[in-house]
Amino acid sequence: MDLLTLFCTATASILAFGLYWFVCILGSAEQKGKAATQLSGGSIAREKVQDKFKQYWTFFRRPKEIETAEKVPAFVDTFYNLVTDIYEWGWGQSFHFSPSIPGKSHRDATRLHEEMAVGLLNVGPGKRILDAGCGVGGPMRAIASHSGANVVGITINEYQVKRARMHNKKAGLDKLCEVVCGNFLQMPFEDDSFDGAYSIEATCHAPKLEDVYSEIYRVLKPGSLYVSYEWVTTEAYNPESPDHVEIIQGIERGDALPGLRSFKNIAETAKKVGFEVISEKDLASPPAQPWWSRLKMGRIAYWRNHIVVTCLAWLGIAPKGVVDVHEMLFVTADYLTRGGETGIFTPMYMILCRKPESKL
Amino acid sequence: MRLITHNMLSSNIKGVTNGFPLRIEAEKVVEKEVDFNPDFLRNMFSKIEWKALTDASKALGYAELPEETEPSMLESELFLRKLHHALLELHLEEGALVCPETGRKFPVNKGIPNMLLHEDEV
């Protein structure tokens, strides 16, 4: 082979590898996780992804004014069909935030945040706990392996159940973890069947917090604990400020939230359904490091991913509509970051409650 | 869906007073081997609704579980192996879970039970 051919072959190989690395490796949040070429619209048929996205975007235009609250679950389901693959690809299997910890990776910080939740519940092997709004099961797996407890997850999105079960099996945790497709507003479990429960950044999808809290109360055994990480507006939020309102509405619209609640409502609602409130705290408050730094650092990543997704859609590999979804998430990430920086919003308002012992 | 899950699912349709246990209509059952862990089984035993488990197990084609139990059985490896098989190794891949009061069928597809209610059942 003469020098020119050798040079051309070498350059072509490097470019091919570079392209492969750029598309398949760099975008992924995890090695061997979801790849860009596997992005889909969840359970939505390819041709319908873009339409479904448009319907979603219109429905959540004015989240606090949604009159048809009964339609919310279906749109939350649509939202997760649209975003689950992108979340898994770009963020990881735990669809929630965590305070950043200097010197620790995002994965470790996430895991610690999850383990703290279950540490509060104080459960171990042989106990059965509920994950209300379990997504694809990132927290469930960390919690089951850390505590040895049995975890039953419920999610409204069938695609997520499929993904969760696959991950559970891969992690060897399918004996300890189970996932059911259902609505946490009407859970298919008997009264008093769980030794503990947690929900991580999931109850925000319920139009009325009272509805999900009362279901969780119902299925818990008397004397058991429930811990929830809530998305709320803080003391600093001023509903008269157009900037504040814009940020909160931006967050609501891009995250399928039928109206963010104030931190003040949380304990009040828990007590209303019968819980004793043991403690509540905004886990984002100092000395915790910012949870939104991960979103900010991801700006460059977003642009790169945007290029990747646009190319893949153009090539017909990713469904059309995935580009719109990705862009929505990018815009929403910006609102979330502003929410964090201004201190008017927190995704980790922690409340720990107990269902009272039965009076016999 | 394994029977360890079925044992805790109930029909929550509005108006139903006793939605447990759900009857199983099995179309496709698969057996998947799982590591035997006697301690885990002993821990779980007290939480199991036994009759619901034996009925469900028969619906999936496994009739080896005793109808009645007593605590001493937890020391018998033979019993634990049967419990292990029924609880963890039998999978309902395709079929339905039927509400005992209304007869409404909750579909099970690719091993996933879909317990979402229709608008009029809420």
mmCIF file of C-alpha atoms in Angstrom, chain A:
data_model
loop_
_atom_site.group_PDB
_atom_site.id
_atom_site.type_symbol
_atom_site.label_atom_id
_atom_site.label_comp_id
_atom_site.label_asym_id
_atom_site.label_seq_id
_atom_site.Cartn_x
_atom_site.Cartn_y
_atom_site.Cartn_z
ATOM 1 C CA MET A 1 0.000 0.000 0.000
ATOM 2 C CA ASP A 2 1.542 3.367 -0.912
ATOM 3 C CA LEU A 3 1.802 6.233 1.535
ATOM 4 C CA LEU A 4 -1.187 8.189 0.220
ATOM 5 C CA THR A 5 -3.559 5.248 0.502
ATOM 6 C CA LEU A 6 -2.236 4.526 3.964
ATOM 7 C CA PHE A 7 -2.763 8.134 4.979
ATOM 8 C CA CYS A 8 -6.318 8.191 3.578
ATOM 9 C CA THR A 9 -7.226 4.935 5.276
ATOM 10 C CA ALA A 10 -5.824 6.162 8.577
ATOM 11 C CA THR A 11 -7.719 9.475 8.351
ATOM 12 C CA ALA A 12 -10.945 7.742 7.366
ATOM 13 C CA SER A 13 -10.571 5.323 10.256
ATOM 14 C CA ILE A 14 -9.953 8.112 12.727
ATOM 15 C CA LEU A 15 -12.948 10.071 11.426
ATOM 16 C CA ALA A 16 -15.159 6.978 11.535
ATOM 17 C CA PHE A 17 -14.068 6.216 15.068
ATOM 18 C CA GLY A 18 -14.490 9.857 16.054
ATOM 19 C CA LEU A 19 -18.015 9.863 14.665
ATOM 20 C CA TYR A 20 -18.825 6.633 16.461
ATOM 21 C CA TRP A 21 -17.412 8.026 19.693
ATOM 22 C CA PHE A 22 -19.306 11.298 19.262
ATOM 23 C CA VAL A 23 -22.638 9.634 18.529
ATOM 24 C CA CYS A 24 -22.593 6.453 20.541
ATOM 25 C CA ILE A 25 -20.229 6.941 23.451
ATOM 26 C CA LEU A 26 -20.079 10.607 24.350
ATOM 27 C CA GLY A 27 -23.796 11.236 24.536
ATOM 28 C CA SER A 28 -24.510 8.427 26.919
ATOM 29 C CA ALA A 29 -24.898 8.986 30.610
ATOM 30 C CA GLU A 30 -23.770 5.431 31.227
ATOM 31 C CA GLN A 31 -21.482 2.939 29.552
ATOM 32 C CA LYS A 32 -23.708 0.163 28.217
ATOM 33 C CA GLY A 33 -26.775 2.308 28.912
ATOM 34 C CA LYS A 34 -29.219 3.610 26.358
ATOM 35 C CA ALA A 35 -27.545 4.602 23.095
ATOM 36 C CA ALA A 36 -28.570 7.557 20.927
ATOM 37 C CA THR A 37 -29.417 5.203 18.097
ATOM 38 C CA GLN A 38 -32.001 3.502 20.308
ATOM 39 C CA LEU A 39 -34.061 6.600 21.120
ATOM 40 C CA SER A 40 -37.758 5.989 20.704
ATOM 41 C CA GLY A 41 -41.000 7.532 21.845
ATOM 42 C CA GLY A 42 -41.541 4.875 24.480
ATOM 43 C CA SER A 43 -44.774 3.009 23.782
ATOM 44 C CA ILE A 44 -45.809 5.575 21.159
ATOM 45 C CA ALA A 45 -45.594 4.375 17.551
ATOM 46 C CA ARG A 46 -42.793 6.071 15.603
ATOM 47 C CA GLU A 47 -45.051 8.005 13.238
ATOM 48 C CA LYS A 48 -47.128 9.373 16.091
ATOM 49 C CA VAL A 49 -44.329 10.783 18.255
ATOM 50 C CA GLN A 50 -44.401 14.284 16.845
ATOM 51 C CA ASP A 51 -48.196 14.542 17.087
ATOM 52 C CA LYS A 52 -48.241 13.274 20.625
ATOM 53 C CA PHE A 53 -45.624 15.835 21.534
ATOM 54 C CA LYS A 54 -47.762 18.644 20.100
ATOM 55 C CA GLN A 55 -50.810 17.447 22.056
ATOM 56 C CA TYR A 56 -48.752 17.312 25.234
ATOM 57 C CA TRP A 57 -47.349 20.812 24.716
ATOM 58 C CA THR A 58 -50.802 22.289 24.172
ATOM 59 C CA PHE A 59 -52.334 20.568 27.198
ATOM 60 C CA PHE A 60 -49.725 21.870 29.609
ATOM 61 C CA ARG A 61 -49.813 25.471 28.347
ATOM 62 C CA ARG A 62 -51.396 26.727 31.519
ATOM 63 C CA PRO A 63 -50.792 24.046 34.116
ATOM 64 C CA LYS A 64 -52.685 25.695 36.983
ATOM 65 C CA GLU A 65 -55.721 26.197 34.796
ATOM 66 C CA ILE A 66 -56.138 22.618 33.732
ATOM 67 C CA GLU A 67 -59.823 21.976 34.199
ATOM 68 C CA THR A 68 -59.842 18.395 33.080
ATOM 69 C CA ALA A 69 -57.771 17.018 35.939
ATOM 70 C CA GLU A 70 -58.820 13.490 34.952
ATOM 71 C CA LYS A 71 -56.853 13.891 31.737
ATOM 72 C CA VAL A 72 -53.625 14.618 33.589
ATOM 73 C CA PRO A 73 -52.597 10.966 34.144
ATOM 74 C CA ALA A 74 -52.876 10.240 30.418
ATOM 75 C CA PHE A 75 -50.690 13.237 29.604
ATOM 76 C CA VAL A 76 -48.174 12.317 32.284
ATOM 77 C CA ASP A 77 -48.076 8.891 30.638
ATOM 78 C CA THR A 78 -47.501 10.555 27.240
ATOM 79 C CA PHE A 79 -44.775 12.739 28.739
ATOM 80 C CA TYR A 80 -42.889 9.711 30.008
ATOM 81 C CA ASN A 81 -43.260 7.876 26.717
ATOM 82 C CA LEU A 82 -41.639 10.888 25.072
ATOM 83 C CA VAL A 83 -38.823 11.512 27.540
ATOM 84 C CA THR A 84 -37.865 8.179 29.120
ATOM 85 C CA ASP A 85 -35.357 7.200 26.452
ATOM 86 C CA ILE A 86 -33.776 10.657 26.384
ATOM 87 C CA TYR A 87 -33.557 10.714 30.186
ATOM 88 C CA GLU A 88 -31.937 7.299 30.223
ATOM 89 C CA TRP A 89 -29.546 8.244 27.464
ATOM 90 C CA GLY A 90 -28.531 11.696 28.687
ATOM 91 C CA TRP A 91 -29.134 11.562 32.439
ATOM 92 C CA GLY A 92 -29.117 8.007 33.743
ATOM 93 C CA GLN A 93 -31.581 5.591 35.323
ATOM 94 C CA SER A 94 -32.497 7.781 38.295
ATOM 95 C CA PHE A 95 -34.893 10.426 37.074
ATOM 96 C CA HIS A 96 -34.351 12.871 39.867
ATOM 97 C CA PHE A 97 -31.953 15.479 41.218
ATOM 98 C CA SER A 98 -29.465 15.214 44.070
ATOM 99 C CA PRO A 99 -27.360 17.759 45.925
ATOM 100 C CA SER A 100 -23.953 17.768 44.311
ATOM 101 C CA ILE A 101 -21.141 16.557 46.549
ATOM 102 C CA PRO A 102 -17.633 17.900 45.975
ATOM 103 C CA GLY A 103 -15.319 15.124 44.946
ATOM 104 C CA LYS A 104 -18.121 12.660 44.167
ATOM 105 C CA SER A 105 -19.465 11.716 40.767
ATOM 106 C CA HIS A 106 -23.109 12.346 39.848
ATOM 107 C CA ARG A 107 -23.774 8.645 40.126
ATOM 108 C CA ASP A 108 -22.402 8.503 43.658
ATOM 109 C CA ALA A 109 -24.203 11.678 44.718
ATOM 110 C CA THR A 110 -27.434 10.236 43.303
ATOM 111 C CA ARG A 111 -26.964 6.963 45.089
ATOM 112 C CA LEU A 112 -26.258 8.660 48.432
ATOM 113 C CA HIS A 113 -29.383 10.781 48.082
ATOM 114 C CA GLU A 114 -31.433 7.637 47.412
ATOM 115 C CA GLU A 115 -29.861 5.689 50.263
ATOM 116 C CA MET A 116 -30.619 8.505 52.651
ATOM 117 C CA ALA A 117 -34.308 8.228 51.810
ATOM 118 C CA VAL A 118 -34.418 4.608 52.714
ATOM 119 C CA GLY A 119 -32.154 5.105 55.738
ATOM 120 C CA LEU A 120 -34.946 7.274 57.104
ATOM 121 C CA LEU A 121 -37.438 4.447 56.635
ATOM 122 C CA ASN A 122 -35.254 2.057 58.600
ATOM 123 C CA VAL A 123 -36.138 -1.129 56.746
ATOM 124 C CA GLY A 124 -34.168 -4.254 56.018
ATOM 125 C CA PRO A 125 -34.438 -7.756 54.566
ATOM 126 C CA GLY A 126 -37.887 -9.278 54.664
ATOM 127 C CA LYS A 127 -39.589 -5.879 54.677
ATOM 128 C CA ARG A 128 -41.655 -4.777 51.751
ATOM 129 C CA ILE A 129 -41.654 -1.136 50.691
ATOM 130 C CA LEU A 130 -43.477 0.835 48.061
ATOM 131 C CA ASP A 131 -41.886 3.137 45.491
ATOM 132 C CA ALA A 132 -44.695 5.422 44.374
ATOM 133 C CA GLY A 133 -43.767 6.723 40.941
ATOM 134 C CA CYS A 134 -40.758 4.502 40.342
ATOM 135 C CA GLY A 135 -39.742 5.522 36.834
ATOM 136 C CA VAL A 136 -37.304 3.037 35.369
ATOM 137 C CA GLY A 137 -36.241 2.015 38.837
ATOM 138 C CA GLY A 138 -32.898 3.741 39.473
ATOM 139 C CA PRO A 139 -33.698 4.480 43.132
ATOM 140 C CA MET A 140 -35.424 1.105 43.592
ATOM 141 C CA ARG A 141 -32.288 -0.771 42.648
ATOM 142 C CA ALA A 142 -30.007 1.328 44.840
ATOM 143 C CA ILE A 143 -32.412 0.963 47.741
ATOM 144 C CA ALA A 144 -33.006 -2.773 47.373
ATOM 145 C CA SER A 145 -29.322 -3.550 47.118
ATOM 146 C CA HIS A 146 -28.399 -1.216 49.984
ATOM 147 C CA SER A 147 -31.060 -2.348 52.450
ATOM 148 C CA GLY A 148 -31.963 -5.844 51.288
ATOM 149 C CA ALA A 149 -35.629 -4.922 51.476
ATOM 150 C CA ASN A 150 -38.207 -5.998 48.937
ATOM 151 C CA VAL A 151 -39.286 -3.035 46.790
ATOM 152 C CA VAL A 152 -42.502 -2.854 44.811
ATOM 153 C CA GLY A 153 -42.611 -0.005 42.330
ATOM 154 C CA ILE A 154 -45.624 1.475 40.637
ATOM 155 C CA THR A 155 -45.574 3.659 37.544
ATOM 156 C CA ILE A 156 -48.308 4.775 35.200
ATOM 157 C CA ASN A 157 -46.114 4.309 32.151
ATOM 158 C CA GLU A 158 -45.990 0.835 30.652
ATOM 159 C CA TYR A 159 -42.797 1.555 28.775
ATOM 160 C CA GLN A 160 -41.070 2.439 32.026
ATOM 161 C CA VAL A 161 -42.262 -0.814 33.591
ATOM 162 C CA LYS A 162 -40.644 -2.685 30.736
ATOM 163 C CA ARG A 163 -37.393 -0.747 31.087
ATOM 164 C CA ALA A 164 -37.412 -1.122 34.868
ATOM 165 C CA ARG A 165 -37.888 -4.878 34.724
ATOM 166 C CA MET A 166 -35.111 -5.203 32.188
ATOM 167 C CA HIS A 167 -32.735 -3.195 34.367
ATOM 168 C CA ASN A 168 -33.769 -5.143 37.480
ATOM 169 C CA LYS A 169 -33.007 -8.405 35.756
ATOM 170 C CA LYS A 170 -29.673 -7.128 34.446
ATOM 171 C CA ALA A 171 -28.709 -6.002 37.928
ATOM 172 C CA GLY A 172 -29.701 -9.370 39.409
ATOM 173 C CA LEU A 173 -32.284 -7.593 41.552
ATOM 174 C CA ASP A 174 -35.438 -9.038 40.055
ATOM 175 C CA LYS A 175 -35.982 -11.159 43.127
ATOM 176 C CA LEU A 176 -36.067 -8.123 45.411
ATOM 177 C CA CYS A 177 -37.724 -5.676 43.037
ATOM 178 C CA GLU A 178 -41.110 -5.833 41.358
ATOM 179 C CA VAL A 179 -42.761 -3.304 39.096
ATOM 180 C CA VAL A 180 -46.453 -2.874 38.429
ATOM 181 C CA CYS A 181 -48.136 -0.664 35.850
ATOM 182 C CA GLY A 182 -50.734 1.393 37.651
ATOM 183 C CA ASN A 183 -51.861 4.817 38.782
ATOM 184 C CA PHE A 184 -50.691 5.894 42.243
ATOM 185 C CA LEU A 185 -53.993 7.689 42.664
ATOM 186 C CA GLN A 186 -55.754 4.311 42.570
ATOM 187 C CA MET A 187 -53.237 1.720 43.660
ATOM 188 C CA PRO A 188 -54.010 -1.981 43.124
ATOM 189 C CA PHE A 189 -52.839 -2.947 46.592
ATOM 190 C CA GLU A 190 -54.740 -3.951 49.696
ATOM 191 C CA ASP A 191 -54.912 -1.688 52.734
ATOM 192 C CA ASP A 192 -52.063 -2.047 55.228
ATOM 193 C CA SER A 193 -49.796 -4.038 52.925
ATOM 194 C CA PHE A 194 -46.443 -2.202 53.062
ATOM 195 C CA ASP A 195 -43.813 -1.800 55.794
ATOM 196 C CA GLY A 196 -42.686 1.522 54.379
ATOM 197 C CA ALA A 197 -43.029 3.781 51.362
ATOM 198 C CA TYR A 198 -41.110 6.458 49.536
ATOM 199 C CA SER A 199 -41.633 8.689 46.549
ATOM 200 C CA ILE A 200 -38.801 10.566 44.921
ATOM 201 C CA GLU A 201 -39.874 13.622 42.942
ATOM 202 C CA ALA A 202 -42.975 11.853 41.639
ATOM 203 C CA THR A 203 -46.008 13.084 43.545
ATOM 204 C CA CYS A 204 -45.687 16.432 41.765
ATOM 205 C CA HIS A 205 -47.589 14.827 38.884
ATOM 206 C CA ALA A 206 -50.752 14.426 40.950
ATOM 207 C CA PRO A 207 -53.303 17.223 40.391
ATOM 208 C CA LYS A 208 -54.132 17.023 44.102
ATOM 209 C CA LEU A 209 -51.412 15.970 46.509
ATOM 210 C CA GLU A 210 -54.054 14.810 48.948
ATOM 211 C CA ASP A 211 -55.155 12.085 46.529
ATOM 212 C CA VAL A 212 -51.771 10.425 46.301
ATOM 213 C CA TYR A 213 -50.960 10.906 49.987
ATOM 214 C CA SER A 214 -54.232 9.287 51.029
ATOM 215 C CA GLU A 215 -53.569 6.286 48.803
ATOM 216 C CA ILE A 216 -50.109 5.865 50.267
ATOM 217 C CA TYR A 217 -51.577 6.193 53.736
ATOM 218 C CA ARG A 218 -54.121 3.498 52.923
ATOM 219 C CA VAL A 219 -51.628 0.895 51.747
ATOM 220 C CA LEU A 220 -49.141 1.437 54.581
ATOM 221 C CA LYS A 221 -49.233 -0.696 57.693
ATOM 222 C CA PRO A 222 -49.978 1.264 60.860
ATOM 223 C CA GLY A 223 -46.752 2.403 62.454
ATOM 224 C CA SER A 224 -44.837 2.527 59.145
ATOM 225 C CA LEU A 225 -43.039 5.472 57.656
ATOM 226 C CA TYR A 226 -43.330 7.361 54.404
ATOM 227 C CA VAL A 227 -40.672 9.656 53.014
ATOM 228 C CA SER A 228 -41.209 11.933 50.049
ATOM 229 C CA TYR A 229 -38.952 14.282 48.124
ATOM 230 C CA GLU A 230 -41.251 16.963 46.789
ATOM 231 C CA TRP A 231 -40.959 19.551 44.032
ATOM 232 C CA VAL A 232 -42.151 22.816 45.568
ATOM 233 C CA THR A 233 -41.852 26.574 45.510
ATOM 234 C CA THR A 234 -39.971 27.970 48.474
ATOM 235 C CA GLU A 235 -40.302 30.881 50.879
ATOM 236 C CA ALA A 236 -38.442 33.015 48.344
ATOM 237 C CA TYR A 237 -41.089 32.541 45.679
ATOM 238 C CA ASN A 238 -43.173 35.617 44.978
ATOM 239 C CA PRO A 239 -46.308 34.952 42.928
ATOM 240 C CA GLU A 240 -46.529 38.683 42.121
ATOM 241 C CA SER A 241 -43.193 38.630 40.353
ATOM 242 C CA PRO A 242 -43.593 38.002 36.587
ATOM 243 C CA ASP A 243 -40.069 36.544 36.433
ATOM 244 C CA HIS A 244 -40.807 34.073 39.195
ATOM 245 C CA VAL A 245 -44.093 33.091 37.600
ATOM 246 C CA GLU A 246 -42.416 32.616 34.229
ATOM 247 C CA ILE A 247 -39.803 30.305 35.726
ATOM 248 C CA ILE A 248 -42.334 28.198 37.606
ATOM 249 C CA GLN A 249 -44.656 27.915 34.609
ATOM 250 C CA GLY A 250 -41.698 26.947 32.455
ATOM 251 C CA ILE A 251 -40.852 24.180 34.907
ATOM 252 C CA GLU A 252 -44.456 22.983 35.080
ATOM 253 C CA ARG A 253 -44.955 22.898 31.352
ATOM 254 C CA GLY A 254 -41.792 21.020 30.528
ATOM 255 C CA ASP A 255 -42.165 18.449 33.287
ATOM 256 C CA ALA A 256 -45.864 17.460 33.083
ATOM 257 C CA LEU A 257 -46.794 19.161 36.357
ATOM 258 C CA PRO A 258 -50.404 20.211 36.927
ATOM 259 C CA GLY A 259 -49.400 23.074 39.217
ATOM 260 C CA LEU A 260 -46.422 23.216 41.597
ATOM 261 C CA ARG A 261 -47.293 23.416 45.263
ATOM 262 C CA SER A 262 -45.766 25.607 47.917
ATOM 263 C CA PHE A 263 -43.556 23.998 50.562
ATOM 264 C CA LYS A 264 -46.190 25.120 53.074
ATOM 265 C CA ASN A 265 -48.783 22.768 51.604
ATOM 266 C CA ILE A 266 -46.838 19.580 52.126
ATOM 267 C CA ALA A 267 -47.007 18.976 55.854
ATOM 268 C CA GLU A 268 -50.532 20.345 55.904
ATOM 269 C CA THR A 269 -51.645 17.784 53.314
ATOM 270 C CA ALA A 270 -49.881 14.918 55.055
ATOM 271 C CA LYS A 271 -51.635 15.722 58.308
ATOM 272 C CA LYS A 272 -54.948 16.094 56.550
ATOM 273 C CA VAL A 273 -54.881 12.489 55.350
ATOM 274 C CA GLY A 274 -53.900 11.195 58.772
ATOM 275 C CA PHE A 275 -50.100 11.113 58.824
ATOM 276 C CA GLU A 276 -48.016 12.296 61.776
ATOM 277 C CA VAL A 277 -45.278 14.531 60.427
ATOM 278 C CA ILE A 278 -41.930 13.606 61.924
ATOM 279 C CA SER A 279 -39.698 15.999 60.063
ATOM 280 C CA GLU A 280 -39.524 18.189 56.999
ATOM 281 C CA LYS A 281 -36.558 19.908 55.420
ATOM 282 C CA ASP A 282 -35.467 21.436 52.160
ATOM 283 C CA LEU A 283 -32.497 19.239 51.334
ATOM 284 C CA ALA A 284 -31.266 21.858 48.898
ATOM 285 C CA SER A 285 -30.695 24.444 51.609
ATOM 286 C CA PRO A 286 -27.093 25.180 52.664
ATOM 287 C CA PRO A 287 -24.698 23.549 53.370
ATOM 288 C CA ALA A 288 -25.974 21.399 50.470
ATOM 289 C CA GLN A 289 -24.253 22.137 47.177
ATOM 290 C CA PRO A 290 -26.399 23.078 44.175
ATOM 291 C CA TRP A 291 -28.482 20.342 42.585
ATOM 292 C CA TRP A 292 -28.733 22.372 39.361
ATOM 293 C CA SER A 293 -25.003 22.464 38.649
ATOM 294 C CA ARG A 294 -25.444 19.195 36.806
ATOM 295 C CA LEU A 295 -27.928 20.889 34.466
ATOM 296 C CA LYS A 296 -25.602 23.830 33.875
ATOM 297 C CA MET A 297 -22.591 21.698 33.112
ATOM 298 C CA GLY A 298 -24.807 19.819 30.750
ATOM 299 C CA ARG A 299 -25.279 22.843 28.462
ATOM 300 C CA ILE A 300 -22.457 21.829 26.183
ATOM 301 C CA ALA A 301 -23.674 18.259 26.403
ATOM 302 C CA TYR A 302 -27.140 19.426 25.383
ATOM 303 C CA TRP A 303 -25.831 21.131 22.273
ATOM 304 C CA ARG A 304 -23.826 18.111 21.318
ATOM 305 C CA ASN A 305 -26.798 15.822 21.984
ATOM 306 C CA HIS A 306 -29.034 18.147 20.020
ATOM 307 C CA ILE A 307 -26.761 17.779 16.983
ATOM 308 C CA VAL A 308 -26.700 14.019 17.416
ATOM 309 C CA VAL A 309 -30.465 13.723 17.765
ATOM 310 C CA THR A 310 -31.120 16.033 14.805
ATOM 311 C CA CYS A 311 -28.790 13.979 12.603
ATOM 312 C CA LEU A 312 -30.354 10.719 13.725
ATOM 313 C CA ALA A 313 -33.854 12.036 13.035
ATOM 314 C CA TRP A 314 -32.754 13.297 9.633
ATOM 315 C CA LEU A 315 -31.308 9.872 8.875
ATOM 316 C CA GLY A 316 -34.609 8.312 9.928
ATOM 317 C CA ILE A 317 -33.071 6.395 12.821
ATOM 318 C CA ALA A 318 -34.770 8.358 15.605
ATOM 319 C CA PRO A 319 -38.482 9.188 15.267
ATOM 320 C CA LYS A 320 -39.287 12.744 14.194
ATOM 321 C CA GLY A 321 -40.525 14.460 17.294
ATOM 322 C CA VAL A 322 -37.609 13.276 19.416
ATOM 323 C CA VAL A 323 -35.855 16.483 18.343
ATOM 324 C CA ASP A 324 -38.803 18.581 19.617
ATOM 325 C CA VAL A 325 -38.826 16.653 22.876
ATOM 326 C CA HIS A 326 -35.114 17.106 23.341
ATOM 327 C CA GLU A 327 -35.439 20.806 22.691
ATOM 328 C CA MET A 328 -38.300 21.069 25.194
ATOM 329 C CA LEU A 329 -36.127 19.404 27.811
ATOM 330 C CA PHE A 330 -33.304 21.806 27.018
ATOM 331 C CA VAL A 331 -35.555 24.818 27.496
ATOM 332 C CA THR A 332 -36.982 23.302 30.662
ATOM 333 C CA ALA A 333 -33.490 22.646 31.992
ATOM 334 C CA ASP A 334 -32.891 26.349 31.699
ATOM 335 C CA TYR A 335 -36.006 27.146 33.762
ATOM 336 C CA LEU A 336 -35.006 24.578 36.348
ATOM 337 C CA THR A 337 -31.549 26.111 36.601
ATOM 338 C CA ARG A 338 -33.040 29.572 37.062
ATOM 339 C CA GLY A 339 -35.394 28.118 39.669
ATOM 340 C CA GLY A 340 -32.393 26.795 41.551
ATOM 341 C CA GLU A 341 -30.270 29.905 41.202
ATOM 342 C CA THR A 342 -33.014 32.265 42.383
ATOM 343 C CA GLY A 343 -33.834 29.857 45.202
ATOM 344 C CA ILE A 344 -37.568 29.992 44.438
ATOM 345 C CA PHE A 345 -37.839 26.300 43.634
ATOM 346 C CA THR A 346 -36.545 23.080 45.141
ATOM 347 C CA PRO A 347 -36.980 19.519 43.869
ATOM 348 C CA MET A 348 -36.001 17.974 47.175
ATOM 349 C CA TYR A 349 -38.273 19.189 49.909
ATOM 350 C CA MET A 350 -38.150 16.186 52.192
ATOM 351 C CA ILE A 351 -41.008 15.149 54.418
ATOM 352 C CA LEU A 352 -40.969 12.145 56.730
ATOM 353 C CA CYS A 353 -44.316 10.910 58.045
ATOM 354 C CA ARG A 354 -45.711 8.072 60.047
ATOM 355 C CA LYS A 355 -49.063 6.335 59.783
ATOM 356 C CA PRO A 356 -50.181 6.159 63.419
ATOM 357 C CA GLU A 357 -50.366 2.782 65.121
ATOM 358 C CA SER A 358 -53.912 1.471 65.072
ATOM 359 C CA LYS A 359 -55.902 2.228 68.165
ATOM 360 C CA LEU A 360 -57.024 -1.162 69.467
#
